[in-house]
């Protein structure tokens, strides 16, 4: 069982820039930020970094773009068959402005021709420039929040990506593989759509597509792992659990005294949840269900592939504090009435609950699993 002491983890961020179009709720924003943070932690680097397509710029590669950077020659941009010129001097270059461009130190073979291209940092992922026979071309550029620019090394080649992951109800990635002539030799989409999801998060009922074909959620998560090294929901739950106790909670403690205030607070936890993998590799279900007679009594069940972890009553919950309730569960009761207790903390995040086992003071939490309303 994985143990956390104080549970601090440094997490990075990729994606979730909300600009135009449909915006998410605060809870959804928090969920997607954590997903992208976990992606950065799991990969140890942003897309493209550490791959064999990334190389230090040779003197020749760097010098080949000097005329463009000195604004002695433009780059040709071709969009829907129409050509236009891009002059470096005309691009916004005030670092205080959000749409500013700057020259990246990174050089990457973006078109798989053995030479590295010029990357301009800028809005929506910036711009990629290619030099061919003494002329400059815009290979790709950011196209807004629905077409943020990035790249990834996949199946032995560099793919340029335009993504839409900052709007509700969808994750969308379009991949283009270029050759040295600026031609697309392979193109495909990878998408997840979950327009009717209550918590703006994909699940097994969502629509997943890869290369024009419907795929399952498991196949989608495998592809996201293979391409971006992004964790699955089960892996993400374990990684982000480390942040759960990394802050001071000054919320009022609501003691289980059978008052309206306690039961009203408890209602936020009611529901049936699924987890794919706990700390011991088990899968199962969690149910926090109010009794059918409309009383304030409720039951808490954890059933898994090894039997069950607890079959608790509402009276086992000692108090609620912030987004967590704290449960003292009599795991073993002897004939003489002696009881052996285990102590659990349930952290509520709307779409999912995170479950921990603790000591008798509800300290030194050990992560058990993350359970989702729908997996």
CSV table of C-alpha atoms in Angstrom, one decimal:
chain,number,residue,atom,x,y,z
A,1,UNK,CA,0.0,0.0,0.0
A,2,UNK,CA,1.4,3.4,-1.0
A,3,UNK,CA,1.9,5.7,1.9
A,4,UNK,CA,1.9,9.5,1.8
A,5,UNK,CA,3.4,11.6,4.6
A,6,UNK,CA,1.9,15.1,4.4
A,7,UNK,CA,1.5,14.2,0.7
A,8,UNK,CA,3.2,17.0,-1.2
A,9,UNK,CA,3.8,16.5,-5.0
A,10,UNK,CA,5.1,19.0,-7.5
A,11,UNK,CA,2.9,18.9,-10.5
A,12,UNK,CA,3.2,20.6,-13.9
A,13,UNK,CA,0.7,21.9,-16.3
A,14,UNK,CA,-0.1,21.3,-20.0
A,15,UNK,CA,-3.2,22.5,-21.8
A,16,UNK,CA,-6.5,24.0,-20.3
A,17,UNK,CA,-6.3,27.5,-21.8
A,18,UNK,CA,-9.8,28.8,-22.0
A,19,UNK,CA,-10.2,31.6,-24.6
A,20,UNK,CA,-13.0,31.5,-27.1
A,21,UNK,CA,-16.0,29.3,-27.4
A,22,UNK,CA,-17.6,27.1,-24.7
A,23,UNK,CA,-16.1,27.4,-21.2
A,24,UNK,CA,-16.1,24.8,-18.5
A,25,UNK,CA,-17.4,25.0,-14.9
A,26,UNK,CA,-15.0,25.7,-12.1
A,27,UNK,CA,-15.1,22.0,-11.1
A,28,UNK,CA,-14.4,20.9,-14.6
A,29,UNK,CA,-11.6,23.3,-15.0
A,30,UNK,CA,-10.0,21.9,-11.8
A,31,UNK,CA,-10.4,18.4,-13.1
A,32,UNK,CA,-8.8,19.1,-16.4
A,33,UNK,CA,-6.0,21.1,-14.9
A,34,UNK,CA,-5.2,18.1,-12.6
A,35,UNK,CA,-5.4,15.7,-15.6
A,36,UNK,CA,-2.9,17.8,-17.5
A,37,UNK,CA,-0.7,18.2,-14.4
A,38,UNK,CA,-0.7,14.5,-13.9
A,39,UNK,CA,0.3,14.1,-17.6
A,40,UNK,CA,3.3,16.3,-17.1
A,41,UNK,CA,4.3,14.4,-13.9
A,42,UNK,CA,3.9,11.0,-15.5
A,43,UNK,CA,5.9,11.9,-18.7
A,44,UNK,CA,8.6,13.9,-16.9
A,45,UNK,CA,8.6,16.3,-19.9
A,46,UNK,CA,6.4,18.2,-22.2
A,47,UNK,CA,5.5,16.8,-25.6
A,48,UNK,CA,8.5,16.2,-27.9
A,49,UNK,CA,11.1,16.7,-25.2
A,50,UNK,CA,13.5,13.8,-24.7
A,51,UNK,CA,12.5,12.2,-28.0
A,52,UNK,CA,15.1,11.3,-30.6
A,53,UNK,CA,13.6,14.0,-33.0
A,54,UNK,CA,14.9,16.7,-30.7
A,55,UNK,CA,18.4,17.9,-31.5
A,56,UNK,CA,20.8,20.7,-30.7
A,57,UNK,CA,20.9,23.1,-33.6
A,58,UNK,CA,23.9,22.9,-35.7
A,59,UNK,CA,25.5,26.1,-36.9
A,60,UNK,CA,24.1,25.5,-40.4
A,61,UNK,CA,20.6,25.0,-39.2
A,62,UNK,CA,20.6,28.1,-37.1
A,63,UNK,CA,22.2,30.3,-39.8
A,64,UNK,CA,19.8,29.1,-42.4
A,65,UNK,CA,17.0,31.2,-40.9
A,66,UNK,CA,19.1,34.4,-40.4
A,67,UNK,CA,17.5,36.2,-43.4
A,68,UNK,CA,14.0,35.5,-42.1
A,69,UNK,CA,14.9,36.6,-38.5
A,70,UNK,CA,16.6,39.7,-39.9
A,71,UNK,CA,13.5,40.4,-41.9
A,72,UNK,CA,15.4,40.3,-45.2
A,73,UNK,CA,13.0,37.7,-46.5
A,74,UNK,CA,9.5,36.6,-45.6
A,75,UNK,CA,8.1,33.2,-44.9
A,76,UNK,CA,5.3,32.0,-47.2
A,77,UNK,CA,2.1,30.8,-45.5
A,78,UNK,CA,-0.3,28.7,-47.6
A,79,UNK,CA,-3.8,28.4,-46.2
A,80,UNK,CA,-6.6,26.8,-48.3
A,81,UNK,CA,-4.6,27.3,-51.4
A,82,UNK,CA,-4.0,31.0,-50.9
A,83,UNK,CA,-0.4,32.3,-50.3
A,84,UNK,CA,0.5,35.2,-48.0
A,85,UNK,CA,3.8,36.5,-46.6
A,86,UNK,CA,4.9,36.6,-43.0
A,87,UNK,CA,7.6,39.0,-42.0
A,88,UNK,CA,9.3,38.5,-38.7
A,89,UNK,CA,9.4,42.2,-38.0
A,90,UNK,CA,5.6,42.4,-38.4
A,91,UNK,CA,5.0,39.8,-35.7
A,92,UNK,CA,4.1,41.1,-32.2
A,93,UNK,CA,7.3,40.8,-30.1
A,94,UNK,CA,6.4,42.6,-26.8
A,95,UNK,CA,7.0,40.0,-24.1
A,96,UNK,CA,4.4,41.7,-21.9
A,97,UNK,CA,1.6,40.9,-24.4
A,98,UNK,CA,-0.1,37.5,-24.6
A,99,UNK,CA,0.3,37.3,-28.4
A,100,UNK,CA,4.0,38.0,-28.5
A,101,UNK,CA,6.4,35.9,-30.6
A,102,UNK,CA,10.0,34.9,-29.7
A,103,UNK,CA,12.6,32.6,-31.1
A,104,UNK,CA,12.8,29.2,-29.3
A,105,UNK,CA,16.1,27.7,-28.4
A,106,UNK,CA,14.6,24.3,-29.4
A,107,UNK,CA,15.4,22.9,-32.8
A,108,UNK,CA,13.4,19.9,-33.9
A,109,UNK,CA,13.1,17.9,-37.2
A,110,UNK,CA,9.5,18.7,-37.6
A,111,UNK,CA,9.2,17.4,-41.3
A,112,UNK,CA,11.3,14.2,-41.0
A,113,UNK,CA,13.9,15.3,-43.5
A,114,UNK,CA,16.9,15.1,-41.2
A,115,UNK,CA,17.2,18.8,-40.7
A,116,UNK,CA,15.9,20.8,-37.8
A,117,UNK,CA,13.3,23.5,-38.2
A,118,UNK,CA,12.8,26.9,-36.6
A,119,UNK,CA,10.3,27.2,-33.8
A,120,UNK,CA,8.7,30.5,-32.8
A,121,UNK,CA,7.1,30.6,-29.4
A,122,UNK,CA,3.9,32.5,-29.6
A,123,UNK,CA,0.1,32.4,-29.2
A,124,UNK,CA,-1.7,29.1,-29.3
A,125,UNK,CA,1.6,27.2,-29.6
A,126,UNK,CA,3.4,29.6,-31.9
A,127,UNK,CA,4.7,28.9,-35.4
A,128,UNK,CA,6.9,26.3,-37.1
A,129,UNK,CA,9.2,27.5,-40.0
A,130,UNK,CA,10.8,25.4,-42.7
A,131,UNK,CA,13.6,26.4,-45.1
A,132,UNK,CA,13.6,24.9,-48.5
A,133,UNK,CA,16.0,25.8,-51.3
A,134,UNK,CA,16.7,29.2,-49.8
A,135,UNK,CA,13.0,30.1,-49.2
A,136,UNK,CA,11.1,30.1,-46.0
A,137,UNK,CA,7.7,28.5,-45.4
A,138,UNK,CA,5.3,28.4,-42.5
A,139,UNK,CA,5.0,24.7,-41.9
A,140,UNK,CA,2.3,25.1,-39.2
A,141,UNK,CA,1.0,27.6,-36.7
A,142,UNK,CA,-1.4,27.9,-33.7
A,143,UNK,CA,-5.0,28.3,-34.8
A,144,UNK,CA,-6.7,29.4,-31.6
A,145,UNK,CA,-8.0,27.5,-28.6
A,146,UNK,CA,-9.5,24.9,-30.9
A,147,UNK,CA,-6.2,24.4,-32.7
A,148,UNK,CA,-3.3,24.8,-30.3
A,149,UNK,CA,0.0,23.8,-31.9
A,150,UNK,CA,2.4,21.2,-30.6
A,151,UNK,CA,4.3,18.2,-31.8
A,152,UNK,CA,5.1,14.6,-30.7
A,153,UNK,CA,7.4,11.8,-31.8
A,154,UNK,CA,5.2,8.8,-32.6
A,155,UNK,CA,6.0,5.5,-34.3
A,156,UNK,CA,9.4,6.7,-35.5
A,157,UNK,CA,8.3,10.0,-37.0
A,158,UNK,CA,7.5,13.6,-35.9
A,159,UNK,CA,3.8,14.5,-36.0
A,160,UNK,CA,2.6,18.1,-35.8
A,161,UNK,CA,-0.6,18.4,-33.7
A,162,UNK,CA,-3.4,20.8,-33.5
A,163,UNK,CA,-5.5,20.2,-30.4
A,164,UNK,CA,-8.7,21.3,-28.8
A,165,UNK,CA,-8.7,20.3,-25.1
A,166,UNK,CA,-9.7,23.6,-23.4
A,167,UNK,CA,-13.4,23.4,-24.1
A,168,UNK,CA,-16.1,21.3,-22.5
A,169,UNK,CA,-17.4,18.1,-23.9
A,170,UNK,CA,-14.5,17.0,-25.9
A,171,UNK,CA,-10.8,16.3,-26.4
A,172,UNK,CA,-9.6,16.5,-30.0
A,173,UNK,CA,-6.2,16.0,-31.5
A,174,UNK,CA,-5.4,16.3,-35.2
A,175,UNK,CA,-2.0,14.8,-36.3
A,176,UNK,CA,0.0,15.7,-39.5
A,177,UNK,CA,3.2,14.0,-40.6
A,178,UNK,CA,5.2,16.1,-43.1
A,179,UNK,CA,8.0,15.3,-45.5
A,180,UNK,CA,10.9,17.6,-46.5
A,181,UNK,CA,8.8,19.1,-49.4
A,182,UNK,CA,6.2,20.3,-46.9
A,183,UNK,CA,3.7,17.6,-48.0
A,184,UNK,CA,1.5,15.8,-45.5
A,185,UNK,CA,2.2,12.1,-45.8
A,186,UNK,CA,-0.1,10.9,-43.0
A,187,UNK,CA,-2.9,12.6,-41.2
A,188,UNK,CA,-5.4,11.3,-38.6
A,189,UNK,CA,-7.6,12.4,-35.6
A,190,UNK,CA,-7.9,11.1,-32.1
A,191,UNK,CA,-10.9,12.3,-30.3
A,192,UNK,CA,-13.1,11.8,-27.2
A,193,UNK,CA,-16.6,13.4,-27.1
A,194,UNK,CA,-18.7,13.4,-23.9
A,195,UNK,CA,-21.3,16.2,-24.5
A,196,UNK,CA,-23.8,14.8,-22.1
A,197,UNK,CA,-21.4,14.0,-19.3
A,198,UNK,CA,-22.7,15.5,-16.0
A,199,UNK,CA,-19.1,16.2,-14.8
A,200,UNK,CA,-17.6,17.1,-18.2
A,201,UNK,CA,-15.3,14.0,-18.1
A,202,UNK,CA,-15.2,11.1,-20.4
A,203,UNK,CA,-16.4,7.6,-19.4
A,204,UNK,CA,-17.1,4.3,-21.0
A,205,UNK,CA,-20.3,5.7,-22.6
A,206,UNK,CA,-18.4,8.5,-24.4
A,207,UNK,CA,-17.6,8.5,-28.1
A,208,UNK,CA,-14.0,7.8,-29.0
A,209,UNK,CA,-12.5,7.9,-32.5
A,210,UNK,CA,-9.1,7.0,-34.0
A,211,UNK,CA,-8.3,7.3,-37.7
A,212,UNK,CA,-12.0,7.5,-38.5
A,213,UNK,CA,-12.9,4.4,-36.6
A,214,UNK,CA,-14.9,4.1,-33.3
A,215,UNK,CA,-12.8,2.8,-30.4
A,216,UNK,CA,-13.4,2.0,-26.8
A,217,UNK,CA,-12.4,4.0,-23.8
A,218,UNK,CA,-9.7,1.5,-22.9
A,219,UNK,CA,-8.3,1.8,-26.4
A,220,UNK,CA,-8.4,5.6,-26.2
A,221,UNK,CA,-6.5,5.6,-22.9
A,222,UNK,CA,-3.9,3.2,-24.3
A,223,UNK,CA,-3.3,5.5,-27.3
A,224,UNK,CA,-3.1,8.5,-25.0
A,225,UNK,CA,-0.5,6.6,-23.0
A,226,UNK,CA,1.4,5.5,-26.1
A,227,UNK,CA,1.4,8.9,-27.8
A,228,UNK,CA,1.5,11.4,-25.0
A,229,UNK,CA,2.4,9.3,-22.0
A,230,UNK,CA,-0.8,10.6,-20.4
A,231,UNK,CA,-2.0,8.5,-17.5
A,232,UNK,CA,-5.3,6.6,-17.6
A,233,UNK,CA,-8.0,7.7,-15.2
A,234,UNK,CA,-6.9,5.0,-12.7
A,235,UNK,CA,-3.3,6.1,-12.9
A,236,UNK,CA,-4.2,9.8,-12.7
A,237,UNK,CA,-6.2,9.2,-9.5
A,238,UNK,CA,-3.3,7.6,-7.8
A,239,UNK,CA,-0.9,10.4,-8.9
A,240,UNK,CA,-3.1,13.4,-8.0
A,241,UNK,CA,-4.1,11.9,-4.6
A,242,UNK,CA,-0.8,13.1,-3.4
A,243,UNK,CA,-2.1,16.7,-3.5
A,244,UNK,CA,-5.2,16.0,-1.3
A,245,UNK,CA,-3.6,16.9,2.0
A,246,UNK,CA,-1.1,19.4,0.8
A,247,UNK,CA,-3.0,22.4,2.1
A,248,UNK,CA,-4.5,23.7,5.3
A,249,UNK,CA,-8.2,23.0,5.6
A,250,UNK,CA,-9.8,25.7,7.9
A,251,UNK,CA,-13.4,24.4,7.2
A,252,UNK,CA,-15.8,24.0,10.0
A,253,UNK,CA,-16.0,20.4,11.4
A,254,UNK,CA,-19.5,19.1,11.2
A,255,UNK,CA,-19.9,16.3,13.8
A,256,UNK,CA,-22.3,13.4,13.3
A,257,UNK,CA,-24.9,14.4,15.8
A,258,UNK,CA,-27.9,13.4,13.7
A,259,UNK,CA,-28.6,17.1,13.0
A,260,UNK,CA,-29.9,18.5,9.7
A,261,UNK,CA,-26.6,20.2,9.1
A,262,UNK,CA,-24.7,16.9,9.2
A,263,UNK,CA,-27.1,15.0,6.9
A,264,UNK,CA,-27.3,17.9,4.5
A,265,UNK,CA,-23.5,17.9,4.2
A,266,UNK,CA,-23.5,14.1,3.8
A,267,UNK,CA,-25.8,14.2,0.8
A,268,UNK,CA,-22.9,15.5,-1.4
A,269,UNK,CA,-21.3,12.1,-1.0
A,270,UNK,CA,-24.3,9.9,-1.9
A,271,UNK,CA,-24.0,7.8,-5.1
A,272,UNK,CA,-22.6,4.7,-6.7
A,273,UNK,CA,-19.0,4.7,-7.9
A,274,UNK,CA,-16.6,2.4,-9.8
A,275,UNK,CA,-12.9,2.0,-9.5
A,276,UNK,CA,-10.7,0.1,-11.9
A,277,UNK,CA,-7.6,-0.3,-9.8
A,278,UNK,CA,-6.8,0.2,-6.1
A,279,UNK,CA,-3.4,0.2,-4.4
A,280,UNK,CA,-3.5,-3.6,-4.4
A,281,UNK,CA,-4.5,-4.0,-8.0
A,282,UNK,CA,-8.2,-4.8,-7.2
A,283,UNK,CA,-11.2,-3.3,-9.0
A,284,UNK,CA,-14.6,-2.8,-7.5
A,285,UNK,CA,-17.5,-0.5,-6.6
A,286,UNK,CA,-18.3,1.9,-3.9
A,287,UNK,CA,-21.8,2.8,-2.9
A,288,UNK,CA,-23.0,5.4,-0.4
A,289,UNK,CA,-26.7,4.9,-0.4
A,290,UNK,CA,-29.5,6.4,1.6
A,291,UNK,CA,-32.0,3.9,2.9
A,292,UNK,CA,-35.2,3.4,0.8
A,293,UNK,CA,-37.6,4.4,3.6
A,294,UNK,CA,-36.5,8.0,3.1
A,295,UNK,CA,-34.9,8.1,6.6
A,296,UNK,CA,-31.6,9.8,7.2
A,297,UNK,CA,-29.9,6.4,7.6
A,298,UNK,CA,-27.5,5.3,4.9
A,299,UNK,CA,-25.0,2.6,4.1
A,300,UNK,CA,-21.4,2.6,2.8
A,301,UNK,CA,-20.3,-0.5,0.8
A,302,UNK,CA,-16.9,-1.2,-0.8
A,303,UNK,CA,-17.1,-4.5,-2.8
A,304,UNK,CA,-14.1,-5.6,-4.8
A,305,UNK,CA,-12.7,-8.6,-6.6
A,306,UNK,CA,-11.3,-9.8,-3.3
A,307,UNK,CA,-14.7,-9.7,-1.5
A,308,UNK,CA,-15.2,-6.5,0.3
A,309,UNK,CA,-13.2,-3.9,2.2
A,310,UNK,CA,-16.0,-2.5,4.4
A,311,UNK,CA,-19.7,-2.7,4.9
A,312,UNK,CA,-20.3,0.3,7.0
A,313,UNK,CA,-23.3,2.3,8.4
A,314,UNK,CA,-23.8,6.0,8.5
A,315,UNK,CA,-23.2,6.0,12.2
A,316,UNK,CA,-19.6,5.0,11.5
A,317,UNK,CA,-18.9,8.5,10.0
A,318,UNK,CA,-17.6,10.6,12.8
A,319,UNK,CA,-17.6,14.0,11.1
A,320,UNK,CA,-17.3,16.0,7.9
A,321,UNK,CA,-14.8,18.7,7.2
A,322,UNK,CA,-14.5,20.6,4.0
A,323,UNK,CA,-14.8,18.1,1.1
A,324,UNK,CA,-14.0,15.0,3.3
A,325,UNK,CA,-15.8,12.8,5.7
A,326,UNK,CA,-14.0,10.7,8.3
A,327,UNK,CA,-15.1,7.2,9.1
A,328,UNK,CA,-14.3,4.9,12.0
A,329,UNK,CA,-15.1,1.4,10.9
A,330,UNK,CA,-15.2,-1.7,13.2
A,331,UNK,CA,-13.4,-4.2,10.9
A,332,UNK,CA,-13.4,-7.0,13.5
A,333,UNK,CA,-15.7,-7.5,16.4
A,334,UNK,CA,-14.9,-10.3,18.9
A,335,UNK,CA,-17.3,-12.4,21.0
A,336,UNK,CA,-16.5,-10.4,24.1
A,337,UNK,CA,-17.4,-7.2,22.4
A,338,UNK,CA,-13.8,-6.0,21.7
A,339,UNK,CA,-13.6,-4.1,18.4
A,340,UNK,CA,-10.7,-3.5,16.1
A,341,UNK,CA,-11.1,-0.3,14.1
A,342,UNK,CA,-9.8,1.0,10.8
A,343,UNK,CA,-10.0,4.6,9.9
A,344,UNK,CA,-10.9,6.0,6.4
A,345,UNK,CA,-11.1,9.4,4.8
A,346,UNK,CA,-13.3,10.0,1.8
A,347,UNK,CA,-12.5,13.1,-0.3
A,348,UNK,CA,-15.3,14.3,-2.6
A,349,UNK,CA,-14.5,16.0,-6.0
A,350,UNK,CA,-17.9,15.7,-7.7
A,351,UNK,CA,-17.1,13.3,-10.5
A,352,UNK,CA,-15.0,11.1,-8.2
A,353,UNK,CA,-14.1,10.2,-4.6
A,354,UNK,CA,-10.6,9.6,-3.3
A,355,UNK,CA,-10.3,7.0,-0.5
A,356,UNK,CA,-7.5,6.9,2.1
A,357,UNK,CA,-6.8,4.7,5.1
A,358,UNK,CA,-5.3,6.6,8.1
A,359,UNK,CA,-4.3,6.1,11.7
A,360,UNK,CA,-6.7,6.6,14.6
A,361,UNK,CA,-6.1,10.3,14.5
A,362,UNK,CA,-6.9,10.5,10.8
A,363,UNK,CA,-3.2,11.3,10.1
A,364,UNK,CA,-0.6,9.6,7.9
A,365,UNK,CA,-3.1,8.8,5.1
A,366,UNK,CA,-2.4,5.9,2.7
A,367,UNK,CA,-4.0,6.1,-0.7
A,368,UNK,CA,-6.4,3.2,-1.6
A,369,UNK,CA,-8.2,4.2,-4.8
A,370,UNK,CA,-10.1,6.8,-6.7
A,371,UNK,CA,-13.8,5.9,-7.5
A,372,UNK,CA,-15.7,7.5,-10.3
A,373,UNK,CA,-19.5,8.1,-10.7
A,374,UNK,CA,-19.0,6.5,-14.1
A,375,UNK,CA,-15.8,5.0,-15.4
